[in-house]
PDB file of C-alpha atoms in Angstrom:
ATOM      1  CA  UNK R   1     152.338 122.311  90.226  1.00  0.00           C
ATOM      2  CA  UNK R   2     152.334 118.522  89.864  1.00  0.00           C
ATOM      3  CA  UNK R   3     152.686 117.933  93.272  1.00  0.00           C
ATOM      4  CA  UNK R   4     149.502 120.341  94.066  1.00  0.00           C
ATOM      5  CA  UNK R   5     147.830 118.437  91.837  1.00  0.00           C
ATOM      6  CA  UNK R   6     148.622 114.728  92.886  1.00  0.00           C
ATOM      7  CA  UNK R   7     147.647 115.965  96.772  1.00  0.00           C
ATOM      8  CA  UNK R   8     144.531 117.028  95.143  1.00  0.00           C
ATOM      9  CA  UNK R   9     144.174 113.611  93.494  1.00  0.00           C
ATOM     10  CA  UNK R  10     144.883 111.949  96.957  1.00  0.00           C
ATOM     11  CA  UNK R  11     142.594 113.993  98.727  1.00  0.00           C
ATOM     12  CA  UNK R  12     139.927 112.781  96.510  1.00  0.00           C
ATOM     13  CA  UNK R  13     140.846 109.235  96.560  1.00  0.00           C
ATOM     14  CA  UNK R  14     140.444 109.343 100.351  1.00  0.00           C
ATOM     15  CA  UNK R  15     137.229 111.273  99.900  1.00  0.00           C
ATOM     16  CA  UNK R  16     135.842 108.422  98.153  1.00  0.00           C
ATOM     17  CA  UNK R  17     136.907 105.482  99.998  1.00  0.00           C
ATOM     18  CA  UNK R  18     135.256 107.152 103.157  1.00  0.00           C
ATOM     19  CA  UNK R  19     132.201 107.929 101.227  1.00  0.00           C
ATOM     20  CA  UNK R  20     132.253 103.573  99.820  1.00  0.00           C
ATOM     21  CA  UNK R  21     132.587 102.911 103.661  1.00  0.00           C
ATOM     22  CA  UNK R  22     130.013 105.239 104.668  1.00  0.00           C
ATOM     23  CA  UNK R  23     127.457 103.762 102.126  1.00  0.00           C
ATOM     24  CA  UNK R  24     128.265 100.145 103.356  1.00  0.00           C
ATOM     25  CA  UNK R  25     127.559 101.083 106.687  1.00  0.00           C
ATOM     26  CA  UNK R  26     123.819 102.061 105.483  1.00  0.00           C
ATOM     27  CA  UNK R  27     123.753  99.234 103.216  1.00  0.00           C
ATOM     28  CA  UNK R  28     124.136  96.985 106.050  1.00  0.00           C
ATOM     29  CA  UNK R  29     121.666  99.114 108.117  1.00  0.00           C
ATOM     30  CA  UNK R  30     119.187  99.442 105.515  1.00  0.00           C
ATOM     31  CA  UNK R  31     119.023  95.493 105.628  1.00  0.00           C
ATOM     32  CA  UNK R  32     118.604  95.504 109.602  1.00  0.00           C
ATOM     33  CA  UNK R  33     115.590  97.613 108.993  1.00  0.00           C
ATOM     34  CA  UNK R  34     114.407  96.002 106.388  1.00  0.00           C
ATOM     35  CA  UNK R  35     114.606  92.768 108.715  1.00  0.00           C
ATOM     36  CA  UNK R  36     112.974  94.380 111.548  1.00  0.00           C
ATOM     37  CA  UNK R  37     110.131  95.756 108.978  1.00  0.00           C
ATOM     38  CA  UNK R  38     109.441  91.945 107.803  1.00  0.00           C
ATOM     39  CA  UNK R  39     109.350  90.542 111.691  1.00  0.00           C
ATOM     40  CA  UNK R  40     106.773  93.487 113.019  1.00  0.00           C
ATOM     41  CA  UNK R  41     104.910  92.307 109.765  1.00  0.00           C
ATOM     42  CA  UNK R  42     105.081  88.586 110.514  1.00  0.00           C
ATOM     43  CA  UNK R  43     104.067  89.368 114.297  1.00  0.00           C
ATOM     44  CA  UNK R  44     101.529  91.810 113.033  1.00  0.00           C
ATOM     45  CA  UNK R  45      99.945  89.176 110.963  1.00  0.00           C
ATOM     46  CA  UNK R  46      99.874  86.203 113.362  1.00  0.00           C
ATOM     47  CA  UNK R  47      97.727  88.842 115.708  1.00  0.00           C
ATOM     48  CA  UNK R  48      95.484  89.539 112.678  1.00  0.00           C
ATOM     49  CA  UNK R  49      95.149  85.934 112.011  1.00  0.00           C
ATOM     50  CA  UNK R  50      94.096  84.829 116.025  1.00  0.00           C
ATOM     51  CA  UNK R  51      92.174  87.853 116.110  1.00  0.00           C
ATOM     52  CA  UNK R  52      89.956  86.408 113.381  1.00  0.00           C
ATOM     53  CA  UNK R  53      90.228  82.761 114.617  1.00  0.00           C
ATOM     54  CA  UNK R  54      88.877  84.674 118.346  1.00  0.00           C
ATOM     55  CA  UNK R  55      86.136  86.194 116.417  1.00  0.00           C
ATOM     56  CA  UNK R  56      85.104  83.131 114.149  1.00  0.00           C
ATOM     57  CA  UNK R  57      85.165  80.937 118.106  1.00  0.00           C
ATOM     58  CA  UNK R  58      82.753  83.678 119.353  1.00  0.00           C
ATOM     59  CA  UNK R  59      80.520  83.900 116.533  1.00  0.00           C
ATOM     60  CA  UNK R  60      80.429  79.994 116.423  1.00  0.00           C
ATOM     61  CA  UNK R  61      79.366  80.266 120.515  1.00  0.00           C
ATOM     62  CA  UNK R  62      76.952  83.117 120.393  1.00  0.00           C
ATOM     63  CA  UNK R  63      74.863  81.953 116.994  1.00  0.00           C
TER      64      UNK R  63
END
C-alpha cells in the first residue's frame, strides 16, 4: 500500500515538473509575440506618421 502510494506521489511530481516546463516554454513565447506585436506597431506607426508628413507636402503644393 505505501509503495502504491509513493508511485502515485512520483507520478505526480513528474506531472508537474512537465507541466512548470511546459508553461516556461509559453512564457518565453508569449514574450516573442509580445515583441513581434510592439515592432508591427512601431513599423505601423512610422507608415502612419510619413503618410501624414506625404499628405501635409501635398496639401502645402496644391493650396
Amino acid at each position: 500500500m505505501k509503495k502504491v502510494e509513493t508511485k502515485r506521489l512520483q507520478l505526480l511530481y513528474a506531472e508537474i515538473l512537465l507541466e512548470k516546463e511546459v508553461m516556461q516554454h509559453f512564457k518565453k513565447e508569449s514574450k516573442k509575440t509580445d515583441d513581434l506585436n510592439n515592432s508591427i506597431e512601431q513599423k505601423l506607426l512610422k507608415i502612419k506618421v510619413s503618410i501624414f508628413n506625404i499628405d501635409f507636402s501635398l496639401s502645402e503644393i496644391f493650396n
